[in-house]
Amino acid sequence: MTPVELSRTVLHAVRRAVDEGELAVAVLPERVVVAPPGPGGCGDYATNVALQLARPAGQPAPALAELLRTRLLRTDGISDVVVTGPGFLNISLDGDADGRLVRDILRAGLRYGHSDTLAGQTVELHAAHDARAVVLMDAVARVLRSQGARPRLTCAGPPEDAWVRILGVPSDIPAGTGTGTGTGTDAPLRPVPAPVDPTPLGRDAARWALLHPAPHDRPHIGDSQSEQHLVQRETNPLFRVRYAHARTHALLRNAADLGFTSEPGPLTPEGDGPLTSDGDGPLTPEGDGSLTFDGDGPLTPEGDSPVTFDGDGPLTPEGDGPLTFDGDGPLTPEGDGPLTADGDAQGLIQLLADHPRVLAATAAHRAPDRLARHLVAVADALAPLLPSVLPLGDEKPSAAHRARLALAEAAGTVLAGGLSLLGIDAPEHL
């Protein structure tokens, strides 16, 4: 159950309570916000809907929360609901919810998160005659189509030939004023222009440089940070996203060589503890000794030598030491807590579940930067999972390995689909 589906489920419980006379509210909320629990909370998601409805319903929030709790417990996919604090509902999804999410992603493929929410709507988009504005409009149109809308594009002038050839914008955008009769007419798209011509960066780097910053922010092109869009290291967020995607395909190839495929399920073998770092090497199943990088580990391209980034990048297994991002990146097990299986993997799972909401918000706000930042978050959350996907040494592939491979494959699918909507290539080899 994704956050969007859970929000609808909670709202349905509220409406049923009203219809059956258990709750008297004149105006129902249009949507219910669900989010990971805060301090003092528990479960997978929490919502303050009872606090929101308490005053108009004339009931104490805890009593209203208990009423909704009873209804939610009857819902398939929800294993437990706990009321905490002044009336927060803390919802736990059933044990196979994560597996169902992964299956849904793999079944939908690159269309995961697409919907027909905006079906039947014609949305007019008009861009200034500027490279960034036209690229922004193209990306917004792609996301709008993913939500069922029919965008109609116009530009203050015909797109330049270089924008079409290098930046990949449509060649048939007509010149116009953007004052048509679409059902969702927008104000013209006028992001802060790029200070210099972005085309020397090439299509992928240029589009990312133009789309990753919010439209009101100045893109880093032509300044001291311009070359960061091209470097192949962790300081470049586009590289992190594309590298994470390429690693998922490398893992699938390596798994095929070992004779197993992905299968959604529990990420840890039954009876095993969480994967932790014991200070001697990252990813240590409790009681089983260190997992080290001896040249046979999973972080190797095509099963060859260990991955390095000029000797000091994020994926640098040097013998059997911990995996780091120079002290401040997402891959930093420093002997101080659980990693991946039941801990960090949940953060990745929540990000994957949130992808449909991110696409809807990107379409609603005409803000591809939201999608770009989401992809960076997915890539960074995926990185700690990668070392635990493949079996090491004489270890045999287990159900947990197949489940981790499926989760990695699902994350790679989301990354590829998101990059496609931004008009950026997602290579399988990098």
PDB file of C-alpha atoms in Angstrom, residues 235-427:
ATOM      1  CA  THR A 235      29.712  15.260  -5.814  1.00  0.00           C
ATOM      2  CA  ASN A 236      27.612  15.203  -8.998  1.00  0.00           C
ATOM      3  CA  PRO A 237      23.992  14.269  -8.114  1.00  0.00           C
ATOM      4  CA  LEU A 238      23.212  13.252 -11.701  1.00  0.00           C
ATOM      5  CA  PHE A 239      26.131  10.833 -11.615  1.00  0.00           C
ATOM      6  CA  ARG A 240      24.860   9.356  -8.321  1.00  0.00           C
ATOM      7  CA  VAL A 241      21.431   8.772  -9.853  1.00  0.00           C
ATOM      8  CA  ARG A 242      22.750   7.243 -13.072  1.00  0.00           C
ATOM      9  CA  TYR A 243      25.421   5.219 -11.293  1.00  0.00           C
ATOM     10  CA  ALA A 244      22.846   3.757  -8.877  1.00  0.00           C
ATOM     11  CA  HIS A 245      20.660   2.796 -11.839  1.00  0.00           C
ATOM     12  CA  ALA A 246      23.582   1.194 -13.683  1.00  0.00           C
ATOM     13  CA  ARG A 247      24.562  -0.740 -10.551  1.00  0.00           C
ATOM     14  CA  THR A 248      21.123  -2.336 -10.360  1.00  0.00           C
ATOM     15  CA  HIS A 249      21.587  -3.690 -13.876  1.00  0.00           C
ATOM     16  CA  ALA A 250      25.094  -4.887 -13.037  1.00  0.00           C
ATOM     17  CA  LEU A 251      23.665  -6.719 -10.023  1.00  0.00           C
ATOM     18  CA  LEU A 252      21.008  -8.360 -12.194  1.00  0.00           C
ATOM     19  CA  ARG A 253      23.703  -9.510 -14.620  1.00  0.00           C
ATOM     20  CA  ASN A 254      25.911 -10.782 -11.799  1.00  0.00           C
ATOM     21  CA  ALA A 255      22.967 -12.587 -10.186  1.00  0.00           C
ATOM     22  CA  ALA A 256      22.156 -14.270 -13.501  1.00  0.00           C
ATOM     23  CA  ASP A 257      25.763 -15.473 -13.661  1.00  0.00           C
ATOM     24  CA  LEU A 258      25.280 -16.955 -10.182  1.00  0.00           C
ATOM     25  CA  GLY A 259      22.058 -18.660 -11.252  1.00  0.00           C
ATOM     26  CA  PHE A 260      19.374 -16.665  -9.426  1.00  0.00           C
ATOM     27  CA  THR A 261      16.874 -13.925 -10.173  1.00  0.00           C
ATOM     28  CA  SER A 262      14.929 -11.354  -8.194  1.00  0.00           C
ATOM     29  CA  GLU A 263      11.882 -12.308  -6.118  1.00  0.00           C
ATOM     30  CA  PRO A 264      10.147  -9.840  -3.771  1.00  0.00           C
ATOM     31  CA  GLY A 265      10.008 -10.961  -0.156  1.00  0.00           C
ATOM     32  CA  PRO A 266      11.620 -10.481   3.285  1.00  0.00           C
ATOM     33  CA  LEU A 267      14.998  -8.768   3.082  1.00  0.00           C
ATOM     34  CA  THR A 268      16.582 -10.743   5.924  1.00  0.00           C
ATOM     35  CA  PRO A 269      16.823 -14.523   6.398  1.00  0.00           C
ATOM     36  CA  GLU A 270      14.506 -15.766   9.122  1.00  0.00           C
ATOM     37  CA  GLY A 271      16.261 -15.787  12.456  1.00  0.00           C
ATOM     38  CA  ASP A 272      19.026 -13.446  11.367  1.00  0.00           C
ATOM     39  CA  GLY A 273      19.537 -10.040  12.839  1.00  0.00           C
ATOM     40  CA  PRO A 274      19.857  -6.769  10.990  1.00  0.00           C
ATOM     41  CA  LEU A 275      22.891  -6.101   8.869  1.00  0.00           C
ATOM     42  CA  THR A 276      25.280  -4.023  10.913  1.00  0.00           C
ATOM     43  CA  SER A 277      28.776  -2.685  10.876  1.00  0.00           C
ATOM     44  CA  ASP A 278      31.001  -4.073  13.628  1.00  0.00           C
ATOM     45  CA  GLY A 279      33.866  -1.691  12.954  1.00  0.00           C
ATOM     46  CA  ASP A 280      35.861  -4.252  10.951  1.00  0.00           C
ATOM     47  CA  GLY A 281      33.833  -4.091   7.766  1.00  0.00           C
ATOM     48  CA  PRO A 282      30.416  -2.919   6.658  1.00  0.00           C
ATOM     49  CA  LEU A 283      27.406  -5.180   6.484  1.00  0.00           C
ATOM     50  CA  THR A 284      27.826  -7.785   9.199  1.00  0.00           C
ATOM     51  CA  PRO A 285      24.928 -10.180   9.909  1.00  0.00           C
ATOM     52  CA  GLU A 286      24.934 -10.457  13.692  1.00  0.00           C
ATOM     53  CA  GLY A 287      26.855 -13.477  14.867  1.00  0.00           C
ATOM     54  CA  ASP A 288      28.116 -14.373  11.409  1.00  0.00           C
ATOM     55  CA  GLY A 289      31.370 -12.413  11.149  1.00  0.00           C
ATOM     56  CA  SER A 290      32.338  -9.532   8.927  1.00  0.00           C
ATOM     57  CA  LEU A 291      31.445  -9.268   5.289  1.00  0.00           C
ATOM     58  CA  THR A 292      34.558  -7.818   3.678  1.00  0.00           C
ATOM     59  CA  PHE A 293      35.620  -6.704   0.242  1.00  0.00           C
ATOM     60  CA  ASP A 294      38.285  -9.202  -0.837  1.00  0.00           C
ATOM     61  CA  GLY A 295      37.842  -8.796  -4.560  1.00  0.00           C
ATOM     62  CA  ASP A 296      34.881 -11.199  -4.682  1.00  0.00           C
ATOM     63  CA  GLY A 297      32.237  -8.928  -3.187  1.00  0.00           C
ATOM     64  CA  PRO A 298      29.178  -7.476  -4.863  1.00  0.00           C
ATOM     65  CA  LEU A 299      30.501  -3.972  -5.433  1.00  0.00           C
ATOM     66  CA  THR A 300      32.366  -4.852  -8.609  1.00  0.00           C
ATOM     67  CA  PRO A 301      31.472  -3.831 -12.158  1.00  0.00           C
ATOM     68  CA  GLU A 302      30.829  -6.951 -14.245  1.00  0.00           C
ATOM     69  CA  GLY A 303      32.401  -9.044 -11.473  1.00  0.00           C
ATOM     70  CA  ASP A 304      35.828  -7.463 -11.993  1.00  0.00           C
ATOM     71  CA  SER A 305      37.965  -5.331  -9.702  1.00  0.00           C
ATOM     72  CA  PRO A 306      36.557  -3.334  -6.778  1.00  0.00           C
ATOM     73  CA  VAL A 307      34.892  -0.041  -7.605  1.00  0.00           C
ATOM     74  CA  THR A 308      36.903   3.127  -6.986  1.00  0.00           C
ATOM     75  CA  PHE A 309      36.525   6.779  -7.826  1.00  0.00           C
ATOM     76  CA  ASP A 310      40.100   8.000  -8.411  1.00  0.00           C
ATOM     77  CA  GLY A 311      41.050   6.418  -5.125  1.00  0.00           C
ATOM     78  CA  ASP A 312      38.907   8.657  -2.946  1.00  0.00           C
ATOM     79  CA  GLY A 313      35.291   8.331  -4.073  1.00  0.00           C
ATOM     80  CA  PRO A 314      32.277   6.912  -2.281  1.00  0.00           C
ATOM     81  CA  LEU A 315      32.499   3.290  -3.377  1.00  0.00           C
ATOM     82  CA  THR A 316      36.072   2.467  -2.399  1.00  0.00           C
ATOM     83  CA  PRO A 317      36.459  -0.931  -0.751  1.00  0.00           C
ATOM     84  CA  GLU A 318      40.176  -0.895   0.042  1.00  0.00           C
ATOM     85  CA  GLY A 319      40.742  -4.417   1.308  1.00  0.00           C
ATOM     86  CA  ASP A 320      38.180  -4.854   4.071  1.00  0.00           C
ATOM     87  CA  GLY A 321      37.538  -1.364   5.376  1.00  0.00           C
ATOM     88  CA  PRO A 322      34.194   0.364   5.735  1.00  0.00           C
ATOM     89  CA  LEU A 323      32.433   1.960   2.807  1.00  0.00           C
ATOM     90  CA  THR A 324      32.378   5.753   3.014  1.00  0.00           C
ATOM     91  CA  PHE A 325      31.528   8.965   1.247  1.00  0.00           C
ATOM     92  CA  ASP A 326      34.533  10.765   2.753  1.00  0.00           C
ATOM     93  CA  GLY A 327      32.631  11.074   5.990  1.00  0.00           C
ATOM     94  CA  ASP A 328      29.480  12.803   4.838  1.00  0.00           C
ATOM     95  CA  GLY A 329      27.692  10.678   2.248  1.00  0.00           C
ATOM     96  CA  PRO A 330      24.970   8.062   2.490  1.00  0.00           C
ATOM     97  CA  LEU A 331      27.354   5.083   2.452  1.00  0.00           C
ATOM     98  CA  THR A 332      29.052   5.537   5.806  1.00  0.00           C
ATOM     99  CA  PRO A 333      28.776   2.542   8.140  1.00  0.00           C
ATOM    100  CA  GLU A 334      31.214   3.549  10.872  1.00  0.00           C
ATOM    101  CA  GLY A 335      30.422   0.777  13.304  1.00  0.00           C
ATOM    102  CA  ASP A 336      27.492   2.600  14.789  1.00  0.00           C
ATOM    103  CA  GLY A 337      24.205   0.990  13.890  1.00  0.00           C
ATOM    104  CA  PRO A 338      22.128  -1.234  11.634  1.00  0.00           C
ATOM    105  CA  LEU A 339      22.358  -0.927   7.880  1.00  0.00           C
ATOM    106  CA  THR A 340      19.991  -1.807   5.042  1.00  0.00           C
ATOM    107  CA  ALA A 341      18.019  -4.932   5.829  1.00  0.00           C
ATOM    108  CA  ASP A 342      15.393  -3.704   8.269  1.00  0.00           C
ATOM    109  CA  GLY A 343      16.685  -0.188   8.833  1.00  0.00           C
ATOM    110  CA  ASP A 344      17.878   1.837   5.885  1.00  0.00           C
ATOM    111  CA  ALA A 345      15.916  -0.310   3.418  1.00  0.00           C
ATOM    112  CA  GLN A 346      12.711   1.026   4.945  1.00  0.00           C
ATOM    113  CA  GLY A 347      13.758   4.533   3.990  1.00  0.00           C
ATOM    114  CA  LEU A 348      14.251   3.375   0.415  1.00  0.00           C
ATOM    115  CA  ILE A 349      10.921   1.548   0.421  1.00  0.00           C
ATOM    116  CA  GLN A 350       9.113   4.660   1.646  1.00  0.00           C
ATOM    117  CA  LEU A 351      10.737   6.730  -1.102  1.00  0.00           C
ATOM    118  CA  LEU A 352       9.655   4.204  -3.729  1.00  0.00           C
ATOM    119  CA  ALA A 353       6.130   4.180  -2.326  1.00  0.00           C
ATOM    120  CA  ASP A 354       6.123   7.988  -2.455  1.00  0.00           C
ATOM    121  CA  HIS A 355       7.028   8.130  -6.150  1.00  0.00           C
ATOM    122  CA  PRO A 356       3.415   8.396  -7.434  1.00  0.00           C
ATOM    123  CA  ARG A 357       2.791  11.324  -5.076  1.00  0.00           C
ATOM    124  CA  VAL A 358       5.981  13.034  -6.257  1.00  0.00           C
ATOM    125  CA  LEU A 359       4.908  12.722  -9.891  1.00  0.00           C
ATOM    126  CA  ALA A 360       1.480  14.135  -9.067  1.00  0.00           C
ATOM    127  CA  ALA A 361       3.046  17.059  -7.180  1.00  0.00           C
ATOM    128  CA  THR A 362       5.525  17.680  -9.995  1.00  0.00           C
ATOM    129  CA  ALA A 363       2.641  17.903 -12.446  1.00  0.00           C
ATOM    130  CA  ALA A 364       0.505  20.076 -10.180  1.00  0.00           C
ATOM    131  CA  HIS A 365       3.250  22.596  -9.409  1.00  0.00           C
ATOM    132  CA  ARG A 366       4.963  22.465 -12.826  1.00  0.00           C
ATOM    133  CA  ALA A 367       8.175  21.763 -10.904  1.00  0.00           C
ATOM    134  CA  PRO A 368      10.487  19.087 -12.373  1.00  0.00           C
ATOM    135  CA  ASP A 369      13.032  19.969  -9.679  1.00  0.00           C
ATOM    136  CA  ARG A 370      10.835  18.037  -7.238  1.00  0.00           C
ATOM    137  CA  LEU A 371      11.236  14.901  -9.312  1.00  0.00           C
ATOM    138  CA  ALA A 372      14.982  15.469  -9.731  1.00  0.00           C
ATOM    139  CA  ARG A 373      15.512  15.825  -5.974  1.00  0.00           C
ATOM    140  CA  HIS A 374      13.388  12.734  -5.368  1.00  0.00           C
ATOM    141  CA  LEU A 375      15.583  10.701  -7.711  1.00  0.00           C
ATOM    142  CA  VAL A 376      18.700  11.828  -5.848  1.00  0.00           C
ATOM    143  CA  ALA A 377      17.086  10.734  -2.573  1.00  0.00           C
ATOM    144  CA  VAL A 378      16.222   7.317  -4.047  1.00  0.00           C
ATOM    145  CA  ALA A 379      19.764   6.851  -5.361  1.00  0.00           C
ATOM    146  CA  ASP A 380      21.314   7.796  -2.022  1.00  0.00           C
ATOM    147  CA  ALA A 381      18.942   5.486  -0.129  1.00  0.00           C
ATOM    148  CA  LEU A 382      19.690   2.636  -2.530  1.00  0.00           C
ATOM    149  CA  ALA A 383      23.470   2.871  -2.180  1.00  0.00           C
ATOM    150  CA  PRO A 384      23.763   1.180   1.262  1.00  0.00           C
ATOM    151  CA  LEU A 385      21.694  -1.778   0.041  1.00  0.00           C
ATOM    152  CA  LEU A 386      24.016  -2.660  -2.832  1.00  0.00           C
ATOM    153  CA  PRO A 387      26.745  -4.494  -0.844  1.00  0.00           C
ATOM    154  CA  SER A 388      24.213  -6.941   0.631  1.00  0.00           C
ATOM    155  CA  VAL A 389      22.482  -7.969  -2.605  1.00  0.00           C
ATOM    156  CA  LEU A 390      24.808 -10.706  -3.870  1.00  0.00           C
ATOM    157  CA  PRO A 391      26.073 -13.694  -1.877  1.00  0.00           C
ATOM    158  CA  LEU A 392      29.744 -13.623  -0.909  1.00  0.00           C
ATOM    159  CA  GLY A 393      32.352 -16.356  -1.136  1.00  0.00           C
ATOM    160  CA  ASP A 394      30.827 -19.818  -0.675  1.00  0.00           C
ATOM    161  CA  GLU A 395      27.476 -18.378   0.420  1.00  0.00           C
ATOM    162  CA  LYS A 396      24.510 -19.728  -1.533  1.00  0.00           C
ATOM    163  CA  PRO A 397      21.827 -17.418  -2.933  1.00  0.00           C
ATOM    164  CA  SER A 398      18.969 -17.222  -0.451  1.00  0.00           C
ATOM    165  CA  ALA A 399      15.433 -15.856  -0.492  1.00  0.00           C
ATOM    166  CA  ALA A 400      16.805 -12.738   1.212  1.00  0.00           C
ATOM    167  CA  HIS A 401      19.300 -12.225  -1.616  1.00  0.00           C
ATOM    168  CA  ARG A 402      16.504 -12.564  -4.170  1.00  0.00           C
ATOM    169  CA  ALA A 403      14.367 -10.080  -2.219  1.00  0.00           C
ATOM    170  CA  ARG A 404      17.190  -7.534  -1.978  1.00  0.00           C
ATOM    171  CA  LEU A 405      17.835  -7.939  -5.688  1.00  0.00           C
ATOM    172  CA  ALA A 406      14.126  -7.311  -6.369  1.00  0.00           C
ATOM    173  CA  LEU A 407      14.190  -4.181  -4.213  1.00  0.00           C
ATOM    174  CA  ALA A 408      17.301  -2.932  -6.018  1.00  0.00           C
ATOM    175  CA  GLU A 409      15.651  -3.697  -9.367  1.00  0.00           C
ATOM    176  CA  ALA A 410      12.544  -1.764  -8.304  1.00  0.00           C
ATOM    177  CA  ALA A 411      14.665   1.214  -7.276  1.00  0.00           C
ATOM    178  CA  GLY A 412      16.488   1.098 -10.601  1.00  0.00           C
ATOM    179  CA  THR A 413      13.133   1.033 -12.372  1.00  0.00           C
ATOM    180  CA  VAL A 414      11.986   4.160 -10.527  1.00  0.00           C
ATOM    181  CA  LEU A 415      15.263   5.915 -11.325  1.00  0.00           C
ATOM    182  CA  ALA A 416      15.013   5.034 -15.019  1.00  0.00           C
ATOM    183  CA  GLY A 417      11.372   6.090 -15.227  1.00  0.00           C
ATOM    184  CA  GLY A 418      12.050   9.375 -13.475  1.00  0.00           C
ATOM    185  CA  LEU A 419      15.050  10.202 -15.651  1.00  0.00           C
ATOM    186  CA  SER A 420      12.974   9.412 -18.741  1.00  0.00           C
ATOM    187  CA  LEU A 421      10.352  11.947 -17.661  1.00  0.00           C
ATOM    188  CA  LEU A 422      13.130  14.517 -17.309  1.00  0.00           C
ATOM    189  CA  GLY A 423      14.314  13.648 -20.820  1.00  0.00           C
ATOM    190  CA  ILE A 424      17.585  12.159 -19.552  1.00  0.00           C
ATOM    191  CA  ASP A 425      19.125   8.840 -20.547  1.00  0.00           C
ATOM    192  CA  ALA A 426      19.552   6.072 -17.945  1.00  0.00           C
ATOM    193  CA  PRO A 427      22.410   3.866 -19.182  1.00  0.00           C
TER     194      PRO A 427
END
